XYZ file of C-alpha atoms in Angstrom:
691
model
C -111.265 194.993 -30.538
C -111.142 191.396 -31.741
C -107.738 189.773 -32.227
C -106.668 186.412 -33.577
C -104.894 184.265 -31.024
C -102.707 181.569 -32.578
C -102.139 178.778 -30.076
C -99.396 176.331 -31.128
C -100.154 172.905 -29.682
C -97.402 170.809 -28.173
C -97.559 167.234 -29.448
C -98.746 164.444 -27.206
C -101.505 163.342 -24.891
C -101.534 164.500 -21.292
C -103.970 162.529 -19.134
C -102.097 162.379 -15.852
C -102.277 166.107 -14.981
C -105.058 168.442 -13.884
C -107.160 170.123 -16.545
C -105.725 173.461 -17.579
C -102.316 173.400 -19.268
C -102.567 176.543 -21.457
C -103.601 180.063 -20.528
C -103.897 183.334 -22.463
C -103.673 186.520 -20.447
C -105.107 189.976 -21.195
C -102.109 190.935 -23.306
C -102.580 187.835 -25.466
C -99.480 186.164 -24.043
C -99.680 182.358 -24.077
C -98.398 180.537 -21.016
C -97.947 176.766 -20.852
C -97.093 174.300 -18.169
C -93.664 172.922 -19.138
C -92.932 169.435 -20.415
C -96.440 168.252 -21.289
C -98.562 167.635 -24.366
C -101.592 169.780 -25.151
C -104.043 167.013 -26.088
C -106.650 165.232 -23.986
C -107.875 162.744 -26.589
C -106.758 161.264 -29.913
C -108.097 158.583 -32.232
C -106.958 157.398 -35.665
C -104.075 159.839 -35.452
C -100.513 160.206 -34.230
C -97.903 162.911 -33.729
C -95.333 163.316 -36.483
C -92.620 165.984 -36.327
C -94.568 167.850 -33.669
C -98.025 167.879 -35.249
C -101.165 165.763 -35.013
C -101.511 163.734 -38.214
C -104.257 161.333 -39.259
C -103.240 157.751 -39.940
C -103.165 156.617 -43.543
C -105.583 154.236 -45.203
C -105.836 150.469 -45.454
C -105.854 148.144 -48.442
C -106.504 144.403 -48.513
C -103.357 142.329 -49.093
C -104.936 138.869 -49.266
C -108.439 138.270 -50.561
C -108.503 135.069 -48.502
C -108.809 135.479 -44.739
C -106.418 133.608 -42.471
C -107.677 130.571 -40.601
C -107.464 131.176 -36.861
C -106.455 134.229 -34.847
C -103.033 135.520 -35.902
C -100.579 136.762 -33.273
C -97.305 136.727 -35.252
C -96.170 137.311 -38.811
C -92.970 137.648 -40.819
C -92.207 139.046 -44.268
C -89.263 138.207 -46.539
C -88.329 137.624 -50.167
C -87.509 134.367 -51.935
C -86.461 134.315 -55.594
C -87.783 137.847 -55.958
C -91.216 136.926 -54.572
C -92.676 138.584 -51.484
C -93.705 136.062 -48.837
C -95.523 136.484 -45.546
C -95.778 133.787 -42.886
C -98.675 133.936 -40.415
C -98.879 132.023 -37.137
C -102.442 131.640 -35.829
C -103.874 129.613 -32.968
C -104.723 126.795 -35.406
C -102.534 127.231 -38.512
C -99.179 128.176 -39.966
C -99.851 129.801 -43.339
C -97.807 131.459 -46.066
C -98.892 134.127 -48.546
C -97.066 133.987 -51.861
C -98.039 135.225 -55.297
C -101.476 136.423 -54.160
C -102.290 132.944 -52.824
C -102.537 131.729 -49.240
C -101.034 128.289 -48.522
C -101.460 126.047 -45.475
C -98.049 124.821 -44.275
C -99.225 123.804 -40.781
C -97.036 120.997 -39.429
C -98.688 117.640 -39.035
C -98.243 115.555 -35.917
C -95.818 112.737 -36.622
C -96.668 109.081 -36.090
C -94.183 107.766 -33.570
C -93.126 104.416 -32.191
C -90.241 101.963 -31.880
C -88.945 99.119 -34.020
C -86.541 96.264 -33.311
C -84.065 94.748 -35.751
C -85.756 96.509 -38.646
C -82.735 97.851 -40.565
C -80.908 96.146 -43.439
C -77.960 97.323 -45.549
C -76.198 96.233 -48.741
C -72.432 96.455 -49.179
C -71.328 99.605 -51.134
C -74.935 100.868 -51.374
C -76.459 103.964 -49.769
C -79.886 102.290 -49.755
C -81.183 101.382 -46.292
C -84.159 99.008 -46.091
C -86.701 99.095 -43.285
C -89.104 96.327 -42.276
C -92.217 97.779 -40.628
C -95.522 95.946 -40.757
C -98.299 98.142 -42.233
C -96.015 101.192 -42.340
C -98.493 103.222 -44.424
C -95.767 105.274 -46.112
C -95.437 106.492 -49.685
C -92.532 107.666 -51.823
C -91.269 111.140 -50.793
C -92.737 110.924 -47.284
C -90.455 112.320 -44.574
C -89.186 109.920 -41.923
C -86.911 110.346 -38.922
C -84.861 107.823 -36.937
C -82.986 107.998 -33.650
C -81.523 105.308 -31.449
C -80.327 103.225 -34.399
C -77.192 101.248 -33.572
C -74.412 100.820 -36.113
C -75.315 98.433 -38.906
C -73.268 97.576 -41.991
C -70.670 100.186 -41.086
C -73.146 103.085 -40.909
C -75.423 104.538 -38.226
C -78.499 105.792 -40.081
C -79.973 108.226 -37.570
C -81.471 111.428 -38.929
C -84.214 112.723 -41.171
C -84.737 111.159 -44.581
C -87.116 110.883 -47.542
C -88.702 107.575 -48.510
C -87.132 106.493 -51.815
C -89.091 103.334 -52.562
C -91.960 101.299 -51.141
C -91.514 97.569 -51.768
C -94.834 96.570 -50.210
C -97.104 97.338 -47.249
C -94.446 96.079 -44.823
C -91.161 97.262 -46.355
C -89.667 100.508 -47.665
C -86.235 102.076 -48.201
C -84.362 105.380 -48.075
C -80.910 106.631 -49.033
C -78.319 107.362 -46.331
C -75.553 109.951 -46.731
C -72.820 107.323 -47.142
C -72.640 103.754 -48.402
C -72.650 100.692 -46.187
C -69.427 98.682 -45.947
C -71.135 95.310 -45.545
C -74.407 93.522 -46.149
C -76.409 93.094 -42.944
C -80.038 92.136 -42.422
C -82.546 92.689 -39.593
C -80.249 94.801 -37.383
C -80.045 98.281 -35.872
C -80.840 97.435 -32.262
C -84.015 96.881 -30.255
C -84.945 100.520 -29.598
C -85.172 102.171 -33.007
C -87.347 105.273 -32.504
C -89.184 106.506 -35.572
C -91.249 109.524 -36.562
C -93.284 109.423 -39.774
C -94.309 112.771 -41.226
C -96.405 111.012 -43.815
C -99.745 112.801 -43.757
C -101.574 109.604 -42.881
C -102.682 107.056 -40.385
C -105.368 104.517 -41.170
C -108.309 102.939 -39.356
C -111.080 100.503 -40.253
C -114.735 100.614 -39.158
C -114.336 102.994 -36.206
C -117.137 105.496 -36.974
C -120.539 105.637 -35.241
C -123.547 107.592 -36.480
C -126.988 108.381 -35.122
C -130.018 108.698 -37.385
C -130.957 112.369 -38.153
C -127.839 113.733 -36.403
C -124.836 115.393 -38.080
C -122.403 114.433 -35.282
C -120.201 111.400 -35.994
C -118.101 109.599 -33.369
C -114.616 108.220 -34.077
C -113.357 105.431 -31.819
C -109.552 105.657 -32.172
C -107.625 104.328 -29.183
C -105.321 106.933 -27.627
C -106.114 109.530 -30.314
C -104.437 112.368 -28.383
C -106.829 115.029 -29.671
C -108.349 117.892 -27.693
C -111.459 119.907 -28.449
C -110.863 122.370 -31.330
C -107.935 120.382 -32.763
C -107.929 119.796 -36.533
C -108.488 116.403 -38.132
C -108.495 115.629 -41.852
C -109.886 112.640 -43.743
C -107.697 111.924 -46.756
C -110.243 109.519 -48.264
C -113.958 109.896 -48.870
C -115.774 107.904 -46.194
C -119.330 106.752 -46.981
C -121.466 106.016 -43.947
C -125.141 106.318 -43.040
C -126.134 108.023 -46.275
C -123.469 110.767 -46.216
C -119.876 111.132 -47.402
C -117.349 112.432 -44.895
C -114.313 114.103 -46.464
C -111.783 116.844 -45.798
C -110.966 118.822 -42.671
C -112.990 118.907 -39.440
C -112.660 120.383 -35.960
C -112.934 117.728 -33.265
C -114.687 117.613 -29.919
C -112.964 115.336 -27.429
C -115.236 112.838 -25.672
C -112.551 110.784 -23.908
C -109.056 109.435 -24.596
C -110.389 106.974 -27.168
C -113.288 108.888 -28.734
C -113.857 112.212 -30.428
C -116.647 113.615 -32.593
C -116.875 115.758 -35.701
C -119.862 117.661 -37.075
C -120.669 117.136 -40.746
C -122.641 119.468 -43.009
C -125.453 116.904 -43.394
C -127.173 114.537 -40.979
C -126.932 110.757 -41.044
C -129.916 108.862 -42.433
C -129.382 105.810 -40.213
C -127.716 104.640 -37.022
C -124.430 102.791 -37.593
C -122.009 101.358 -35.055
C -118.443 100.652 -36.131
C -118.684 101.564 -39.789
C -116.924 103.589 -42.469
C -114.578 100.936 -43.867
C -110.844 101.615 -44.170
C -109.720 105.217 -44.500
C -106.603 107.356 -44.125
C -106.405 110.481 -41.971
C -103.983 112.957 -40.462
C -103.698 115.051 -37.325
C -102.451 118.614 -37.596
C -100.339 120.313 -34.957
C -102.555 120.661 -31.911
C -104.406 123.952 -31.769
C -103.446 126.615 -29.249
C -105.629 128.961 -27.251
C -107.242 132.142 -28.536
C -107.516 133.802 -25.128
C -105.411 133.851 -22.004
C -106.789 132.946 -18.618
C -104.015 134.373 -16.504
C -104.809 136.901 -13.824
C -101.860 139.123 -14.560
C -98.772 138.931 -12.376
C -98.751 135.837 -10.216
C -100.434 133.753 -12.875
C -99.051 135.600 -15.863
C -95.664 136.056 -17.485
C -93.721 135.071 -14.402
C -94.631 133.742 -11.015
C -96.959 130.922 -10.143
C -98.572 129.280 -13.132
C -96.701 131.392 -15.661
C -93.338 131.113 -17.302
C -91.616 127.983 -16.178
C -94.688 125.820 -15.736
C -95.446 122.797 -17.893
C -98.954 124.024 -18.513
C -98.572 127.237 -20.518
C -101.081 126.204 -23.192
C -103.725 126.520 -20.491
C -102.675 130.058 -19.612
C -101.506 131.875 -22.724
C -102.911 132.394 -26.213
C -100.795 130.784 -28.913
C -97.882 132.867 -30.109
C -95.159 131.933 -32.560
C -91.504 132.680 -33.151
C -91.136 133.169 -36.921
C -87.605 133.619 -38.225
C -86.006 133.809 -41.652
C -83.277 131.255 -42.346
C -81.679 132.461 -45.590
C -84.834 132.527 -47.749
C -86.572 129.774 -45.786
C -88.527 129.729 -42.530
C -87.930 128.629 -38.934
C -91.163 128.440 -36.921
C -91.876 127.670 -33.272
C -95.281 127.741 -31.606
C -94.485 128.762 -28.048
C -94.007 125.745 -25.807
C -93.804 123.323 -28.755
C -91.154 122.056 -31.165
C -89.044 123.905 -33.738
C -90.066 123.549 -37.385
C -88.454 124.244 -40.754
C -90.160 125.154 -44.031
C -88.193 124.879 -47.262
C -90.143 127.512 -49.187
C -91.954 124.942 -51.324
C -95.665 125.809 -51.123
C -96.601 122.187 -51.820
C -94.883 121.016 -48.633
C -95.543 121.579 -44.946
C -93.250 122.797 -42.211
C -91.573 119.830 -40.567
C -90.044 119.371 -37.128
C -86.269 119.854 -37.169
C -84.335 116.672 -36.495
C -82.248 116.821 -33.293
C -83.816 120.145 -32.260
C -85.216 120.425 -28.730
C -88.712 119.009 -28.307
C -89.834 122.263 -26.693
C -88.908 125.926 -26.884
C -90.641 129.064 -25.610
C -88.753 131.508 -27.850
C -86.637 130.938 -30.952
C -84.614 133.346 -33.060
C -81.864 133.283 -35.654
C -78.832 135.165 -34.393
C -76.881 137.681 -36.518
C -74.118 135.038 -36.576
C -76.516 132.467 -38.151
C -77.261 130.189 -35.217
C -80.770 129.042 -34.352
C -81.159 129.882 -30.654
C -83.877 128.482 -28.385
C -84.877 129.889 -24.995
C -86.855 128.007 -22.354
C -85.997 124.601 -23.711
C -84.808 121.047 -23.045
C -81.545 120.193 -21.324
C -79.206 118.679 -23.969
C -78.102 115.935 -21.566
C -81.230 114.956 -19.626
C -83.956 116.209 -21.954
C -85.620 117.952 -19.004
C -87.444 121.191 -19.809
C -85.738 124.160 -18.143
C -87.436 127.554 -18.508
C -84.173 129.457 -17.916
C -82.000 127.518 -20.397
C -80.751 128.861 -23.756
C -79.418 126.534 -26.491
C -78.126 127.179 -29.987
C -77.022 125.292 -33.091
C -73.719 125.041 -34.810
C -73.108 128.022 -37.074
C -74.882 127.874 -40.461
C -76.625 124.580 -39.644
C -80.155 124.646 -38.228
C -80.120 120.864 -37.658
C -76.824 120.546 -35.757
C -77.542 120.959 -32.030
C -74.790 118.599 -30.816
C -72.284 120.237 -28.455
C -68.723 119.127 -29.269
C -65.218 120.479 -28.785
C -65.070 121.841 -32.322
C -68.706 122.838 -32.812
C -70.146 126.271 -32.092
C -73.352 124.684 -30.782
C -73.814 125.322 -27.075
C -76.042 126.192 -24.154
C -76.193 128.548 -21.177
C -78.143 128.576 -17.922
C -79.430 132.149 -17.594
C -81.475 132.188 -14.396
C -82.964 130.144 -11.603
C -86.642 129.779 -12.428
C -89.361 131.931 -13.880
C -88.160 131.834 -17.449
C -87.898 134.192 -20.400
C -90.546 136.806 -21.132
C -89.205 138.025 -24.485
C -86.063 137.744 -26.605
C -84.929 140.130 -29.377
C -81.960 140.956 -31.580
C -80.215 144.276 -30.946
C -77.649 144.857 -33.666
C -75.078 142.053 -33.209
C -76.295 141.054 -29.740
C -79.220 139.123 -28.299
C -81.291 140.661 -25.489
C -83.292 138.278 -23.290
C -85.708 139.384 -20.570
C -86.665 137.462 -17.442
C -88.828 138.670 -14.575
C -85.926 140.436 -12.885
C -83.069 140.633 -15.382
C -82.090 141.959 -18.791
C -79.498 139.600 -20.252
C -77.192 140.542 -23.126
C -75.625 137.705 -25.118
C -72.547 138.745 -27.086
C -70.955 136.479 -29.675
C -67.349 135.472 -28.925
C -67.173 132.453 -31.229
C -64.541 130.295 -29.529
C -65.691 126.694 -28.940
C -62.799 126.163 -26.515
C -63.704 129.073 -24.270
C -66.841 131.131 -24.861
C -69.219 131.131 -27.811
C -71.788 133.556 -26.356
C -70.831 135.676 -23.351
C -73.603 136.846 -21.040
C -74.010 140.087 -19.130
C -76.812 140.767 -16.610
C -78.622 143.968 -15.651
C -81.065 143.924 -12.731
C -84.570 144.811 -13.841
C -87.373 146.196 -11.675
C -89.854 146.669 -14.526
C -89.788 143.752 -16.993
C -91.744 143.568 -20.264
C -95.449 142.785 -20.028
C -95.337 139.837 -22.449
C -93.713 138.114 -25.384
C -93.697 140.467 -28.413
C -93.935 143.598 -26.245
C -90.288 144.549 -26.952
C -88.920 146.361 -30.020
C -85.407 147.399 -30.993
C -84.403 150.537 -32.905
C -80.757 150.984 -33.910
C -79.604 148.904 -30.947
C -81.865 150.598 -28.381
C -84.544 148.433 -26.768
C -88.055 149.632 -25.799
C -90.781 147.818 -23.884
C -94.122 148.145 -22.139
C -94.475 146.949 -18.544
C -97.462 145.656 -16.607
C -97.752 148.445 -14.027
C -94.774 150.757 -14.352
C -95.126 152.436 -17.711
C -92.632 152.219 -20.572
C -88.878 151.683 -20.547
C -85.778 151.954 -22.707
C -82.403 150.201 -22.584
C -79.572 152.099 -24.232
C -75.797 151.990 -23.817
C -76.014 149.656 -20.843
C -78.587 151.705 -18.926
C -82.282 151.088 -18.245
C -84.488 154.163 -17.908
C -88.178 155.000 -17.832
C -89.610 156.872 -20.827
C -91.534 160.027 -19.782
C -95.204 159.244 -20.314
C -98.223 161.298 -19.217
C -100.830 158.642 -20.022
C -99.337 155.637 -18.223
C -101.911 155.801 -15.409
C -104.701 155.496 -17.976
C -103.041 152.519 -19.683
C -102.136 150.806 -16.407
C -105.652 151.149 -15.029
C -107.424 149.934 -18.160
C -105.443 147.193 -19.885
C -107.018 143.807 -19.143
C -104.652 141.785 -16.914
C -105.911 138.360 -18.017
C -105.058 139.160 -21.652
C -101.661 140.817 -21.273
C -99.951 138.115 -23.327
C -101.756 139.492 -26.405
C -99.822 142.777 -26.265
C -97.866 143.279 -29.472
C -95.320 146.006 -30.183
C -94.610 147.436 -33.634
C -92.255 150.090 -34.993
C -93.065 152.127 -38.105
C -89.804 153.775 -39.119
C -91.451 156.094 -41.662
C -93.271 158.005 -38.905
C -90.826 157.060 -36.114
C -93.625 155.587 -34.007
C -93.667 152.588 -31.646
C -97.106 151.212 -30.853
C -98.284 148.662 -28.317
C -101.645 147.076 -29.146
C -103.535 145.783 -26.116
C -106.917 144.673 -24.729
C -108.700 147.578 -23.011
C -111.241 146.664 -20.320
C -113.409 149.693 -21.224
C -114.254 148.058 -24.547
C -115.825 144.979 -22.937
C -113.864 142.522 -25.064
C -111.235 139.815 -24.692
C -109.500 140.911 -27.894
C -107.142 143.739 -28.815
C -109.160 146.944 -29.072
C -106.723 149.856 -28.692
C -103.116 150.823 -29.064
C -100.829 153.311 -27.384
C -98.120 154.949 -29.474
C -95.066 157.094 -28.950
C -92.973 159.070 -31.408
C -89.344 158.271 -30.556
C -88.125 161.669 -31.790
C -89.935 163.742 -29.148
C -91.689 161.083 -27.000
C -95.129 162.448 -27.735
C -97.866 159.931 -26.943
C -101.181 159.059 -28.554
C -103.883 156.404 -28.299
C -106.237 155.127 -30.956
C -108.744 152.433 -31.762
C -107.166 149.282 -33.225
C -108.162 145.642 -33.601
C -104.884 144.468 -35.168
C -103.639 141.295 -33.514
C -100.317 141.159 -35.396
C -98.050 143.655 -37.174
C -95.055 143.607 -39.472
C -92.870 146.249 -41.121
C -89.713 145.706 -43.103
C -87.652 146.694 -46.100
C -89.140 144.031 -48.383
C -92.633 145.586 -48.331
C -93.506 149.199 -49.092
C -96.217 149.472 -46.422
C -96.725 148.129 -42.883
C -98.942 145.046 -42.708
C -101.468 144.334 -39.959
C -103.857 141.458 -39.305
C -107.349 141.762 -37.851
C -109.014 139.334 -35.469
C -111.189 138.006 -38.319
C -108.089 137.038 -40.336
C -108.130 139.992 -42.742
C -104.606 140.962 -43.826
C -104.186 144.657 -44.666
C -101.592 147.069 -45.936
C -101.524 150.249 -43.816
C -100.667 153.889 -44.537
C -101.907 153.411 -48.115
C -104.471 155.919 -49.379
C -107.049 157.713 -47.212
C -109.892 155.201 -46.754
C -110.375 151.915 -44.965
C -110.185 148.600 -46.829
C -113.855 148.900 -47.840
C -113.599 152.479 -49.111
C -115.071 153.916 -45.915
C -113.851 156.815 -43.751
C -111.106 156.696 -41.144
C -112.548 159.140 -38.582
C -109.472 160.826 -37.111
C -110.237 162.836 -33.971
C -108.562 164.892 -31.280
C -109.406 167.147 -28.348
C -107.161 169.760 -26.797
C -106.521 170.389 -23.135
C -108.624 173.249 -21.673
C -107.322 176.715 -22.553
C -107.855 179.500 -20.010
C -108.838 182.789 -21.723
C -109.230 185.852 -19.451
C -109.112 189.598 -20.076
C -108.231 190.715 -16.587
C -111.238 189.459 -14.652
C -113.453 189.334 -17.725
C -114.387 186.405 -19.933
C -113.546 186.329 -23.632
C -115.923 186.503 -26.572
C -114.936 183.825 -29.085
C -116.029 185.067 -32.495
C -114.305 182.830 -35.004
C -112.373 179.602 -35.451
C -109.820 179.695 -38.280
C -109.027 176.168 -39.616
C -105.368 175.193 -39.849
C -104.947 171.961 -41.825
C -102.451 170.655 -44.347
C -103.531 168.137 -46.968
C -107.105 168.033 -45.684
C -109.172 165.267 -47.283
C -112.899 165.086 -46.589
C -114.680 167.278 -44.082
C -114.302 168.193 -40.412
C -116.822 168.381 -37.587
C -115.734 171.051 -35.086
C -117.015 171.079 -31.496
C -116.169 173.885 -29.060
C -116.422 173.116 -25.346
C -116.677 176.101 -22.985
C -117.144 176.884 -19.288
C -116.809 179.896 -17.046
C -115.257 178.472 -13.872
C -112.939 175.500 -13.326
C -115.602 173.551 -11.410
C -118.337 174.145 -14.015
C -119.525 171.484 -16.439
C -118.482 172.066 -20.024
C -121.101 173.253 -22.507
C -120.702 171.897 -26.038
C -121.360 173.981 -29.134
C -121.518 172.399 -32.543
C -120.638 170.402 -34.397
C -119.775 173.018 -36.998
C -118.890 171.419 -40.325
C -116.200 172.721 -42.664
C -113.905 171.527 -45.469
C -110.727 172.556 -47.293
C -112.450 175.561 -48.865
C -113.555 177.022 -45.507
C -111.633 180.112 -44.392
C -113.271 180.561 -40.982
C -116.107 179.250 -38.828
C -118.311 181.899 -37.198
C -118.953 181.474 -33.477
C -120.813 183.439 -30.850
C -119.501 182.182 -27.537
C -118.339 183.674 -24.224
C -116.199 181.735 -21.782
C -113.189 181.661 -19.486
C -112.144 178.178 -20.577
C -112.297 176.616 -24.036
C -111.393 173.187 -25.450
C -111.409 172.282 -29.141
C -112.491 168.941 -30.558
C -112.271 168.025 -34.263
C -113.234 164.880 -36.150
C -112.671 163.882 -39.765
C -115.748 163.071 -41.875
C -116.484 161.745 -45.344
C -114.186 159.899 -47.695
C -111.338 160.136 -48.320
C -110.296 161.263 -44.829
C -106.993 162.861 -43.801
C -105.386 165.895 -42.173
C -102.179 167.209 -40.688
C -103.094 169.796 -38.070
C -101.419 173.081 -37.288
C -102.308 175.177 -34.241
C -105.589 176.394 -32.785
C -106.486 179.790 -34.281
C -109.369 181.651 -32.663
C -110.595 185.251 -32.869
C -111.294 186.593 -29.367
C -112.030 189.885 -27.583
C -112.896 191.166 -24.140
C -116.552 190.312 -23.397
C -116.844 192.952 -20.663
C -118.464 190.318 -18.427
C -117.108 188.543 -15.382
C -117.449 184.758 -15.061
């Protein structure tokens, strides 16, 4: 007599064990191997409160794609407006009011002046003599090394107030001079001009019928794929060059650009006088490390001066009140005021280089892997921070809360995160907790060290949840730090992940926590997909530590209280809301899928007849393709039956199968697409036949 066997499925993938994890004996009793999930495969789904559940839909956030490949993003609110900052390998961009703005820092013009400063008694106006300065009113300038003149020492960052002529300009200092002095300030006045422009005359070469134009600019400092913008229209050889171009480096004094139209003549040294700017140098899209030894720590990794040639560009993006602190790894620290008409600008007095930057809960900007405050030497194991509530004040004094700590002896920092009121920093062999004490005379940040055998795989591979810290490792699985103790998270798919993530691209790993479904994911490059870009993710529900994997090409993620839905970015620069609706961003299906572990079904020594499959879905959207895989002996090859199609109106699916082992595979079809699965319900009876 046929009977319905209801098989509740334990959540989670189980790829590290042998095949059969569930058996049904002749009495219908279900037996399970303890402590394991009952799934062999998942895609576009996760486990929520013990059940397999399809992921939600996607919706486009920005109609304009980002420029460059995004690895980091941040969301916050300013004046009631939702803002997102995106750090790509070429740009720093901000989304505000349904518009995408380019706030990429420009590279400052630098140099030295001698005796260029003049003051007037009782006036805050400081005059500067600089031949062909090229500045305009409201340009940002920065001085260091200025000696006292007229009772003031005008070092710092300022805005040009007036331009007298091509060789003279002025700015306002914070206090008035006490005497009138001309042509002073010392012989080593270092300047930086963030003025959006340099100028050249007749430096462009063209070749008849070719669209490639050569620029002869001595010591240009550009590399191939850097960005270069002409601020004036330049007429040469029958075409007009204007706007932004990507350069190809020829040598230290020459680079080329490719225009949309070819020259109509050959010109040498033409183009007249024009203004231009250089943007922050582009970073890499791909890594070329070989994993450990040339990766996050060890030879050629953290601690070398050459990280741009190993790692793809990643950013630290931090909210400072309602403004932005930004740091491309291995470069300077930048500040953006929130004004979409202005660019991020390098912070005066901040270290020239930092590998990680964050804003502490106590409102310090803290840099890791940075320059020594005394010698200026880059030290990969050094941490520095500002005075409290002042992102520009890095000077260490007896009364200031600015400071620094040496936190290792080489290697450098892999990742740094906030954990409630503390800072957690990871090196190759230590987990370091920084706790705020706040006493400039004794200790501002106290440090505590825990030895670490399994460090994080990369920057951005660590997440914190209510003070607990979770991370993915290179070869040892997944770990958690809680209440002073490091422990491995039980995971029955770690062998699959370890064997298939691409070692040369481990720095692209990005972790994300979605609190609504209590899931941490790590997106990574899987070698099986024959790509250098993120292609899959592995996820774990932190309530029951059930694991899943799914297809994903998101290179950056963000979730937070200011936005209703998680936001992810694709390799092509598309920015999408997630878990919104039941279709993809183009209205297409999201084909959720799963397969169970093999289920052993025996009536004594006899096989079972499988007569029906009874669907068990909640909130089913779209259709389902059901495939039943059967075999008679453990060593046999599975036979597939189906697919059998059904929908929300289907009460049962008729089958006519006999087997000792059965596995169920289901896949969502049509649009919209969604389900939350229950158990596996099948109608079986004794077949009367032996395997």
